[in-house]
Coordinates of C-alpha atoms in Angstrom, one line a residue:
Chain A
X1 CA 82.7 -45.9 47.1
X2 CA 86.1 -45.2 48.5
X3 CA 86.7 -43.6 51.9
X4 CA 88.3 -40.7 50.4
X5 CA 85.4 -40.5 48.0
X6 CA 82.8 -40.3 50.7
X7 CA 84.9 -38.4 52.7
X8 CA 84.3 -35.5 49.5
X9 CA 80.7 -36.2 49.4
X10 CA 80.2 -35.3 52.7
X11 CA 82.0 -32.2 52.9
X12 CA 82.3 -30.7 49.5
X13 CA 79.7 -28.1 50.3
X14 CA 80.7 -27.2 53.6
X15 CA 84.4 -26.6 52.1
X16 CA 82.8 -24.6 49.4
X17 CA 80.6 -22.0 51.1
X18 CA 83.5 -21.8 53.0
X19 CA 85.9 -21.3 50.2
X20 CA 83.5 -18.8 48.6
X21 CA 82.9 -16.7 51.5
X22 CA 86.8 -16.0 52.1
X23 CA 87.4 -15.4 48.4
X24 CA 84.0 -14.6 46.9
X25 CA 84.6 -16.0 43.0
X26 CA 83.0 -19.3 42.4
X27 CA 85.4 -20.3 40.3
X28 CA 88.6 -19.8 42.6
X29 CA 86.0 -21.1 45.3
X30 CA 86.0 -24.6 43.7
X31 CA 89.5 -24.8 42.9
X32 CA 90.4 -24.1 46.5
X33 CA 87.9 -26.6 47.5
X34 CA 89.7 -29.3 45.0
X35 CA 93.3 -28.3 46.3
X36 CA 92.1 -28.6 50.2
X37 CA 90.6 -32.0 49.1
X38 CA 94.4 -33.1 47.3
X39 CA 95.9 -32.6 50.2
X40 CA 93.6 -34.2 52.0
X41 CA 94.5 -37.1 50.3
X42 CA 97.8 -36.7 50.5
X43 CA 98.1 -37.1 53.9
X44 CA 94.9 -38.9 54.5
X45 CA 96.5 -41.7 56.7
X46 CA 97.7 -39.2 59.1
X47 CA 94.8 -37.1 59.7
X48 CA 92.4 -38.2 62.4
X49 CA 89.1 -38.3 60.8
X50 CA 87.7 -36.6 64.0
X51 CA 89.4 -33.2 63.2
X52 CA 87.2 -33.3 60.0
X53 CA 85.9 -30.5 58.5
X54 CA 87.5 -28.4 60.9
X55 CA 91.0 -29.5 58.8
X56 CA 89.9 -29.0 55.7
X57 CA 88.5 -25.2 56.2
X58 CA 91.9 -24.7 58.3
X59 CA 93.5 -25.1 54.5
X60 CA 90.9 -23.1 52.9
X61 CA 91.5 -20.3 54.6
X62 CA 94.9 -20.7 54.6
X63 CA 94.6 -20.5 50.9
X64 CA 92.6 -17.7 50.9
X65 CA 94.9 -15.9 53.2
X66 CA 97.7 -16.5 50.6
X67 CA 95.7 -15.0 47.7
X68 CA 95.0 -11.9 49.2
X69 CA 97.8 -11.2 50.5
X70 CA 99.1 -11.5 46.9
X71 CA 96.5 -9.2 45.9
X72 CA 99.3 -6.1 46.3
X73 CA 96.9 -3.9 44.2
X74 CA 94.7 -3.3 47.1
X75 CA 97.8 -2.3 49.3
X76 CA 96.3 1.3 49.1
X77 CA 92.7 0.6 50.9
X78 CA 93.1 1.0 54.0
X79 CA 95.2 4.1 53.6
X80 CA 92.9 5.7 50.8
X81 CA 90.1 4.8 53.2
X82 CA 90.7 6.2 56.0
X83 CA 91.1 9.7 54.1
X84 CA 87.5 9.7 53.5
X85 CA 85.5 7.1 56.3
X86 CA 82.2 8.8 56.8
X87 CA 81.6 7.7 52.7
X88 CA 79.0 6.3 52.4
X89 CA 76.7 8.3 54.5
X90 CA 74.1 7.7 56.7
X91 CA 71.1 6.2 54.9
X92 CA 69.8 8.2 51.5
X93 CA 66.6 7.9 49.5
X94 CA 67.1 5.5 46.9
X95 CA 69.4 3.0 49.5
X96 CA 66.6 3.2 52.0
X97 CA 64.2 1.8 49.6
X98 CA 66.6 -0.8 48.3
X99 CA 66.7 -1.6 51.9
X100 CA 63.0 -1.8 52.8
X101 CA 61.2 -2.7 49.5
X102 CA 59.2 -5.4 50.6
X103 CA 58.8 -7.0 47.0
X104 CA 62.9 -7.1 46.7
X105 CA 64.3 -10.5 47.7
X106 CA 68.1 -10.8 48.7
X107 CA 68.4 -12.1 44.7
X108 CA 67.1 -9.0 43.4
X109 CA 68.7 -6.5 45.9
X110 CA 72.4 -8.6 45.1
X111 CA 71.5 -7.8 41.4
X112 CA 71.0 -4.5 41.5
X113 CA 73.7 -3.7 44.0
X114 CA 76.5 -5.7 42.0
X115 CA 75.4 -4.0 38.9
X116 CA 74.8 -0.6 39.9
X117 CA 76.8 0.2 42.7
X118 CA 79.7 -2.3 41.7
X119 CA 79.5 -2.0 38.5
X120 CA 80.0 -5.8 37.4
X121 CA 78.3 -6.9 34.3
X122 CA 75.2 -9.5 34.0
X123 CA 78.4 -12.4 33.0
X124 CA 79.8 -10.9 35.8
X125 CA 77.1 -11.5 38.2
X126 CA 75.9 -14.7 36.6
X127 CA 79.3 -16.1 37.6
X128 CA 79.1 -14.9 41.3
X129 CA 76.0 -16.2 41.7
X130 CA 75.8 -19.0 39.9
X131 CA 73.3 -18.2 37.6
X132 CA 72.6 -17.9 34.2
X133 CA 72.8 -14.5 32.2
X134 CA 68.6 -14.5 31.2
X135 CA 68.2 -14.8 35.1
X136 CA 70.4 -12.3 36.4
X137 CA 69.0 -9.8 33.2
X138 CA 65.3 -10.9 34.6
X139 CA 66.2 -10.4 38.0
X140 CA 67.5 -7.1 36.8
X141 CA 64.5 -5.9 35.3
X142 CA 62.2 -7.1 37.9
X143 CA 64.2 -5.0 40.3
X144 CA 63.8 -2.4 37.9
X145 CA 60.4 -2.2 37.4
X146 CA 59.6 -2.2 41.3
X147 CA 62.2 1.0 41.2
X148 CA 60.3 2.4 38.0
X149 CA 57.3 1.9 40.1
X150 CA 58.2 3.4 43.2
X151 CA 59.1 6.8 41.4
X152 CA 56.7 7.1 39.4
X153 CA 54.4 6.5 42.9
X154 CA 56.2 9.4 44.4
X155 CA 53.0 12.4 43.8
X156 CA 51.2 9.8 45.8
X157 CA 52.8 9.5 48.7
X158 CA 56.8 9.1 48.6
X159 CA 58.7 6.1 47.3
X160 CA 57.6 2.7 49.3
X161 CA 59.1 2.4 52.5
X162 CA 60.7 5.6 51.6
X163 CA 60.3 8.4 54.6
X164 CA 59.6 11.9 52.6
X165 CA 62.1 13.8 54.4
X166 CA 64.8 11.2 53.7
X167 CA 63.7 11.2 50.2
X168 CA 64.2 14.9 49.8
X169 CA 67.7 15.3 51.5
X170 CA 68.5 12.6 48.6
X171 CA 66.7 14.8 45.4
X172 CA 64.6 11.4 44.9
X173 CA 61.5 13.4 45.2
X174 CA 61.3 17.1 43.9
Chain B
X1 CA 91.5 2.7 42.3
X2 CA 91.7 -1.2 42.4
X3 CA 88.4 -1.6 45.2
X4 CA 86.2 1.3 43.2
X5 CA 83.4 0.7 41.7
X6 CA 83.0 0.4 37.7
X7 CA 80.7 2.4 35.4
X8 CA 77.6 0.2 34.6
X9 CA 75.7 0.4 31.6
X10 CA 72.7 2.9 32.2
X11 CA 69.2 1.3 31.5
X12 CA 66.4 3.8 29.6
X13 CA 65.6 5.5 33.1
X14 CA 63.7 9.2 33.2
X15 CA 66.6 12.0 33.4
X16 CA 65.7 12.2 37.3
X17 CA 65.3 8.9 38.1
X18 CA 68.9 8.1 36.3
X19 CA 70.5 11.4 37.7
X20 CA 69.4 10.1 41.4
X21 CA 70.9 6.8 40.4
X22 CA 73.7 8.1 39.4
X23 CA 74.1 10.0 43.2
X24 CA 73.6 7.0 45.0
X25 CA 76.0 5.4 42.9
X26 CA 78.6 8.0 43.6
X27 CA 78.0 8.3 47.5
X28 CA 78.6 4.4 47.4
X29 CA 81.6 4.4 45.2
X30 CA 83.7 4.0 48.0
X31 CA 82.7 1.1 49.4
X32 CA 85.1 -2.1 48.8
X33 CA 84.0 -4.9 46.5
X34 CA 82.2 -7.5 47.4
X35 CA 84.5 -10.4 47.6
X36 CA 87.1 -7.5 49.7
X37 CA 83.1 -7.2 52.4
X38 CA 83.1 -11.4 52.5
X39 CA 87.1 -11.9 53.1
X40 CA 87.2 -8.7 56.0
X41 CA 84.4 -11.0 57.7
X42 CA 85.8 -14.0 57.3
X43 CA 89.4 -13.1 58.4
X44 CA 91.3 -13.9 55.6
X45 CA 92.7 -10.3 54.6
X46 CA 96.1 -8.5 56.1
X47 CA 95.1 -7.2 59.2
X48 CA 95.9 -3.7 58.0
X49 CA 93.0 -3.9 54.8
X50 CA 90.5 -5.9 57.0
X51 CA 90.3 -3.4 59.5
X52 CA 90.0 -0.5 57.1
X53 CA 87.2 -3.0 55.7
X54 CA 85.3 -4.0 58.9
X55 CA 85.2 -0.4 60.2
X56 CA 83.2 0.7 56.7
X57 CA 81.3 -2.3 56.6
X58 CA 79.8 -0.7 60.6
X59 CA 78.4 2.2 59.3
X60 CA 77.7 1.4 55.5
X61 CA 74.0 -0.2 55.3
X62 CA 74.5 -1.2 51.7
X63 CA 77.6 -3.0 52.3
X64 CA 75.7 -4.9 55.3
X65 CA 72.9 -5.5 53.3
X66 CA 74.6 -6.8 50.1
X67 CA 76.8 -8.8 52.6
X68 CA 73.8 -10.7 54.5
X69 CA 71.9 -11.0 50.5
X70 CA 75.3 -12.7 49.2
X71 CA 75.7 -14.8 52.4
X72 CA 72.0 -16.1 51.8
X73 CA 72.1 -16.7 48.3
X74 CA 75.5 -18.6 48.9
X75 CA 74.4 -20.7 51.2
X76 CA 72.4 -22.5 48.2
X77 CA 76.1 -24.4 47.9
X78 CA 77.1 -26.1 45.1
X79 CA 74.9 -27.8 42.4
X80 CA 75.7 -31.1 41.2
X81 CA 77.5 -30.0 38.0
X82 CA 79.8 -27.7 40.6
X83 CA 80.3 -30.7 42.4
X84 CA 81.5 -32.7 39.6
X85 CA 83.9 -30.7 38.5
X86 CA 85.5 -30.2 41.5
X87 CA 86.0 -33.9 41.4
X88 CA 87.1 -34.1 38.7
X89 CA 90.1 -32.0 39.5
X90 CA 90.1 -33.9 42.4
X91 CA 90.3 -37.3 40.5
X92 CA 92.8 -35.4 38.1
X93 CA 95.4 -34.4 41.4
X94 CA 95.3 -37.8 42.5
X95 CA 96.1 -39.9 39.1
X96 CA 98.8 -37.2 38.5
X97 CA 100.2 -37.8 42.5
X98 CA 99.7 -41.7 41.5
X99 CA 101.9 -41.0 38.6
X100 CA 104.5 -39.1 40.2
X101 CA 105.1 -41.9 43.0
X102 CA 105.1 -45.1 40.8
X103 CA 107.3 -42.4 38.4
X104 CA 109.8 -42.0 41.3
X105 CA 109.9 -45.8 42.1
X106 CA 110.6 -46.6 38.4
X107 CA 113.6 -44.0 38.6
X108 CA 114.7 -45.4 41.8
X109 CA 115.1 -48.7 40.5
X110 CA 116.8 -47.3 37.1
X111 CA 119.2 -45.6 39.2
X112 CA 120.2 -48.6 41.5
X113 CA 119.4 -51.8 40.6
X114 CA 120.7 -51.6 36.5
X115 CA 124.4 -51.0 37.3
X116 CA 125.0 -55.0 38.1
X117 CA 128.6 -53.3 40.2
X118 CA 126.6 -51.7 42.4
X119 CA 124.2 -54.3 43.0
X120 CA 127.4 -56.6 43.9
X121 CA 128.7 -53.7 46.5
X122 CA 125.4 -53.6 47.8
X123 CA 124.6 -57.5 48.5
X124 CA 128.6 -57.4 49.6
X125 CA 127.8 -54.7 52.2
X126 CA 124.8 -56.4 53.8
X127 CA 126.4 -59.7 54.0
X128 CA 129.2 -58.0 56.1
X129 CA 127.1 -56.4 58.1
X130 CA 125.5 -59.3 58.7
X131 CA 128.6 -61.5 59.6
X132 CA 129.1 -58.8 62.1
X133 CA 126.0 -58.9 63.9
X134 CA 126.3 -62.9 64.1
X135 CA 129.2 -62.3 65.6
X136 CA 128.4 -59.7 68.3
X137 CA 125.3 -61.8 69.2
X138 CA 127.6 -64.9 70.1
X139 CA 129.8 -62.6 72.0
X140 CA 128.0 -61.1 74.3
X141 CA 124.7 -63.7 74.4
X142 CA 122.3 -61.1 73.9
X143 CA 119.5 -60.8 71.6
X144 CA 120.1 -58.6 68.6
X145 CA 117.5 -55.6 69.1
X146 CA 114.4 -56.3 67.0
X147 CA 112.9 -53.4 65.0
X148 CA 109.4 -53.2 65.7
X149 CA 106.8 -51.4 64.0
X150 CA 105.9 -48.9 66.7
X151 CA 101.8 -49.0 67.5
X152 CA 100.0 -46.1 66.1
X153 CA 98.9 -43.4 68.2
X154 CA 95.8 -43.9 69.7
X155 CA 93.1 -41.6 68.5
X156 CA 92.6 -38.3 70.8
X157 CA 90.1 -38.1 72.8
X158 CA 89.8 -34.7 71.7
X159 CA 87.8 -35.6 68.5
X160 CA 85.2 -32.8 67.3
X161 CA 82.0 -34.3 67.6
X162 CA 78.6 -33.0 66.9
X163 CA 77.3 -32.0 70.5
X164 CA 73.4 -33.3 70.3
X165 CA 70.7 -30.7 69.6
X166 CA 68.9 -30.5 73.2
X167 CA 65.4 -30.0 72.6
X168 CA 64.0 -26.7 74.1
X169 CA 61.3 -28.3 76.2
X170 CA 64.8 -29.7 78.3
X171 CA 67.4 -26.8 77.0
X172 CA 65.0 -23.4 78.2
X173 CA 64.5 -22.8 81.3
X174 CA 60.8 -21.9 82.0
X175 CA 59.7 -19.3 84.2
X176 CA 56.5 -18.9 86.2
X177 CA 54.1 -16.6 84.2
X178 CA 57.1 -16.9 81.3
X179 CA 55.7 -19.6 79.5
X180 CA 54.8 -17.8 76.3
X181 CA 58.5 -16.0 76.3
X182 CA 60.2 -19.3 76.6
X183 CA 57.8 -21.0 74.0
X184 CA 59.1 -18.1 71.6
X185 CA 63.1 -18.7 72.4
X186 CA 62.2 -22.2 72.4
X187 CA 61.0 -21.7 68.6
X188 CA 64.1 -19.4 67.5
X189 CA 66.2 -22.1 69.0
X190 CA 65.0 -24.8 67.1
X191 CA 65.2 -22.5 64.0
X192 CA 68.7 -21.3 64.3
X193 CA 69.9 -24.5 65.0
X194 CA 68.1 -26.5 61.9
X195 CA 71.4 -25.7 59.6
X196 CA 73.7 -27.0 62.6
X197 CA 71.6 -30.6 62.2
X198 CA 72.2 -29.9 58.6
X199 CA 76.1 -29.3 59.3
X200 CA 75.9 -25.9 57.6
X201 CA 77.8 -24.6 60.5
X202 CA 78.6 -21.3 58.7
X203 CA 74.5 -20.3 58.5
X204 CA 74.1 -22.1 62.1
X205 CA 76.6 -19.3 63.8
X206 CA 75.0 -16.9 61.4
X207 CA 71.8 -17.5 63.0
X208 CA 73.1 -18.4 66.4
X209 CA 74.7 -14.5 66.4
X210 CA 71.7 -13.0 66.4
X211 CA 69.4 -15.1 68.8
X212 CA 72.7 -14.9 71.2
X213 CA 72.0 -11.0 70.9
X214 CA 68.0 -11.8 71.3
X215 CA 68.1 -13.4 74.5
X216 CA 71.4 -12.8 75.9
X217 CA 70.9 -15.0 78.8
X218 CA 69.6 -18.2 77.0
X219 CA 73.5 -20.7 77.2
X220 CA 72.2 -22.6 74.3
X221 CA 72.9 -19.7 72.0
X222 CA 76.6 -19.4 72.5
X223 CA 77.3 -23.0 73.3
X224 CA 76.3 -24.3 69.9
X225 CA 78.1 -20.7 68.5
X226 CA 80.9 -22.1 70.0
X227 CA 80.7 -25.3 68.5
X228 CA 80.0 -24.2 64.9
X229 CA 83.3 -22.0 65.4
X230 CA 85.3 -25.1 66.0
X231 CA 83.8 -27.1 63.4
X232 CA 84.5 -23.6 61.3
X233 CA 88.3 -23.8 62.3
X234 CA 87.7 -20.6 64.5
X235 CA 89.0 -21.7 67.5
X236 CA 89.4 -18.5 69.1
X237 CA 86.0 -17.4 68.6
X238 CA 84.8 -20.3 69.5
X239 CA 86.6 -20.0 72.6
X240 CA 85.3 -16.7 74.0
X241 CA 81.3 -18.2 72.9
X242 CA 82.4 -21.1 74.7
X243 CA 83.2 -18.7 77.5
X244 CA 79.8 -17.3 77.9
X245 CA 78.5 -20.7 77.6
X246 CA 79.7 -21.7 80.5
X247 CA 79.1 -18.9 82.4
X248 CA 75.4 -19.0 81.4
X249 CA 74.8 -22.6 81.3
X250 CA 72.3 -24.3 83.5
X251 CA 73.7 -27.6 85.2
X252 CA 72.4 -30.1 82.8
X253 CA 74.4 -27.9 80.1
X254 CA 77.6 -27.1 82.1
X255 CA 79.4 -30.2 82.1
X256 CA 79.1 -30.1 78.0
X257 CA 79.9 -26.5 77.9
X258 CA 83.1 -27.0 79.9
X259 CA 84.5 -30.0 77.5
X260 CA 83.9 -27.8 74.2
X261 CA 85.6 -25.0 75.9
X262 CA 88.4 -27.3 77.0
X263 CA 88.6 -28.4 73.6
X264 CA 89.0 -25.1 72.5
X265 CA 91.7 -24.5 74.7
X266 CA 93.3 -27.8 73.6
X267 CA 93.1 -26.7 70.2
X268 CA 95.0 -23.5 70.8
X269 CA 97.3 -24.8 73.1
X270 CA 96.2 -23.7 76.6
X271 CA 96.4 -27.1 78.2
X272 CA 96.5 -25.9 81.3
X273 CA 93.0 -24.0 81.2
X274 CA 91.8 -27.2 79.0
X275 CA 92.9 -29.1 82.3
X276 CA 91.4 -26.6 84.9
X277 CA 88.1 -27.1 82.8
X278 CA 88.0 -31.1 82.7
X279 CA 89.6 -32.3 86.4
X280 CA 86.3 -30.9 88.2
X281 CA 83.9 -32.8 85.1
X282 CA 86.0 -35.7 86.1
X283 CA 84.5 -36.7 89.1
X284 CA 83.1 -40.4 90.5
X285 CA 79.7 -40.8 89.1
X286 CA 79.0 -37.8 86.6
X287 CA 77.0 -37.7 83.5
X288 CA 80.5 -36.9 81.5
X289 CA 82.8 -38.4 83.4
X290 CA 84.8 -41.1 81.4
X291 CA 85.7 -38.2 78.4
X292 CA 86.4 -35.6 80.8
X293 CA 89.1 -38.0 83.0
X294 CA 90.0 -39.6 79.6
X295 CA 90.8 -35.8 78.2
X296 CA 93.0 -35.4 81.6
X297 CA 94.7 -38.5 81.3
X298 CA 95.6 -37.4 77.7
X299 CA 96.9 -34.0 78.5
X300 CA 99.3 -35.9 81.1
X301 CA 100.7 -38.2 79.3
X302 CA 101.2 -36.2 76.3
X303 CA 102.5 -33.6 77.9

């Protein structure tokens, strides 16, 4: 194994969590993780190996600072935003469940959130998460059924984890 | 709008169960999407959308709670098959920067060495430059200046290194009738730092955060914060945990504490603070004495 090769082995995930939290697409994730590594070995005989990974995340975000300031589309956030920056409000029935469901792990929480709230589709997600379409539609469902559940609990007792009052200000229970 | 949120599919829900779906939906279809949540926190965006961002992200639980799910569930990593693909465009980038050097040498040597003319001017110029030389060497007696490879730089003392993970029996400080207390930080410590021994630095400082906010007196929390930082590229971050560090830190701590923060400074160019910090480390007989006088000596002679 080459120097430069085992130089990638070590730190191809580091780069890559890295990469994905700054952009959050898998797929423009690795190819920002394959560019930081070119140039790596581009200039590998002048880069001190001590100032490893800390280099290669410096041209990461670099990167990722490039893409999003090309991202002119979302030139109107911060503007739009402030016009309206109490949305959301403060906790409501059905997010204070999603919050405190025991039985929902971060998968199935991440599911529902990108799918209802987001809007992406189960491709969608799949790619983000790095799972397969069956998965993200059984994570779906799962997440579903616990919500299903919950409602249908509500003549005994309010949603799970669910305070009543809450519940009412939000028209989850009548 | 570009951030808003799209219209999903609806699943076979009860009228009121869809219809309070539906509301949530609509009170959260202002918050940004979720790569816009991940870049605000990580830095990345113009300062003028990352604010906007960071400020809903403070008050909007969903966005906080989708935001610590997706950090979790992308700290898995990379699978193998990710892995190798990336290489593969790695391997690809290299061949092709391979080809374009020995394809720049092969038009180099079409350009000058066929045209046998130029090939006589050349070996005509270098002999008469040579003749010269001779000439001014016999002259004046002295030796014709040699052209020597200059030595590489030596390697900075300033290297990043791993700082050792102190175990909490030595790195807590225990208190009469605290025992238990310190057994608990003790415990978290150890937790939070098992991704730093993993070099998952990025869940490390994710973990360090909120022990640092758990026992804001315990130096251990920030000074390995501080270190993730730098291994993160965050230099300035990493400063101001570094900071606190060495504020907090007992004495078996302090003399590390002070060369990560001088590092810091180093990093971002406040040589002088990164000198204030290492001249009183760099004493006859201390535990870190040979870096800390070899980090002074450095800063001097560089600049």
């Amino acid at each position: 194994m080459t120097d430069f090769e085992a130089i990638y082995r070590k730190n191809v995930n580091a780069v890559f969590r890295y990469a994905l939290r700054t952009v959050g697409n898998r797929s423009l994730a690795e190819d920002m993780t394959s560019e930081a590594f070119l140039e790596l070995y581009r200039k590998l005989d002048s880069i001190d190996s001590g100032r490893l990974p800390a280099w290669l995340f410096t041209v990461v975000k670099n990167r990722a600072v490039d893409h999003w300031r090309k991202q002119t589309v979302e030139q109107r956030y911060a503007q739009d935003f402030k016009m309206s920056p109490s949305v959301p409000g403060p906790k409501e029935g059905m997010e204070t469940w999603l919050l405190h469901e025991p039985a929902l792990k971060p998968i199935h929480r991440a599911c529902l959130v990108l799918h209802f709230v987001h809007g992406m589709t189960r491709t969608e997600i799949g790619q983000r998460l790095n799972l397969s379409e069956v998965k993200v539609k059984g994570h779906l469902q799962y997440a579903l059924r616990l919500l299903r559940k919950a409602w249908h609990a509500e003549t005994t007792g309010g949603l799970h984890g669910l305070d009543e009052p809450a519940a009412s200000r939000a028209g989850v229970l009548k | 709008m570009g951030w808003m949120s799209r219209r999903p599919a609806e699943p076979g829900f009860s009228n009121d169960l869809s219809r309070s779906v539906r509301e949530w939906r609509d009170k959260a279809s202002l918050c940004p999407r979720p790569e816009l949540l991940q870049a605000a926190q990580a830095g990345v965006l113009p300062p003028e959308q990352g604010q906007g961002i960071l400020e809903h992200l403070e008050s909007c639980e969903l966005c906080k709670s989708l935001l610590a799910d997706l950090e979790t569930l992308d700290n898995a990593g990379l699978d193998k098959a990710g892995a190798n693909r990336i290489w593969t465009q790695v391997q690809e980038g290299t061949a092709g920067a391979k080809r374009a050097r020995t394809g720049a040498l092969a038009a180099w040597r079409e350009f000058w060495l066929r045209p046998l003319p130029v090939a006589v001017a050349l070996a005509l110029v270098v002999a008469i430059i040579g003749v010269r030389l001779a000439r001014e060497f016999r002259k004046t007696g002295a030796p014709i200046a040699e052209s020597r490879p200059t030595a590489p730089a030596p390697p900075s003392v300033f290297r990043l290194e791993k700082a050792p993970v102190l175990l909490p029996g030595s790195a807590v400080i225990v208190w009469r009738g605290q025992v238990d207390a310190s057994r608990g930080q003790a415990k978290d410590l150890k937790q939070a730092l098992a991704p730093y021994e993993k070099e998952n630095y990025a869940e490390a400082a994710r973990r360090l955060v909120s022990l640092r906010e758990r026992y804001p007196h315990m130096a251990e929390a920030p000074f390995y914060l501080g270190i993730c930082q730098l291994f993160l590229a965050q230099d300035e971050a990493a400063t101001k945990s570094l900071k606190e560090a060495v504020n907090l830190a007992s004495p078996t701590l302090a003399d590390d504490a002070a060369w990560y923060l001088a590092l810091a400074d180093y990093r971002t160019g406040r040589l002088d603070l990164a000198m204030s910090l290492l001249e009183p480390v760099c004493r006859p007989g201390g535990d870190k004495s040979a870096r800390a006088c070899a980090g002074v000596k450095e800063i001097k002679a560089r600049y």
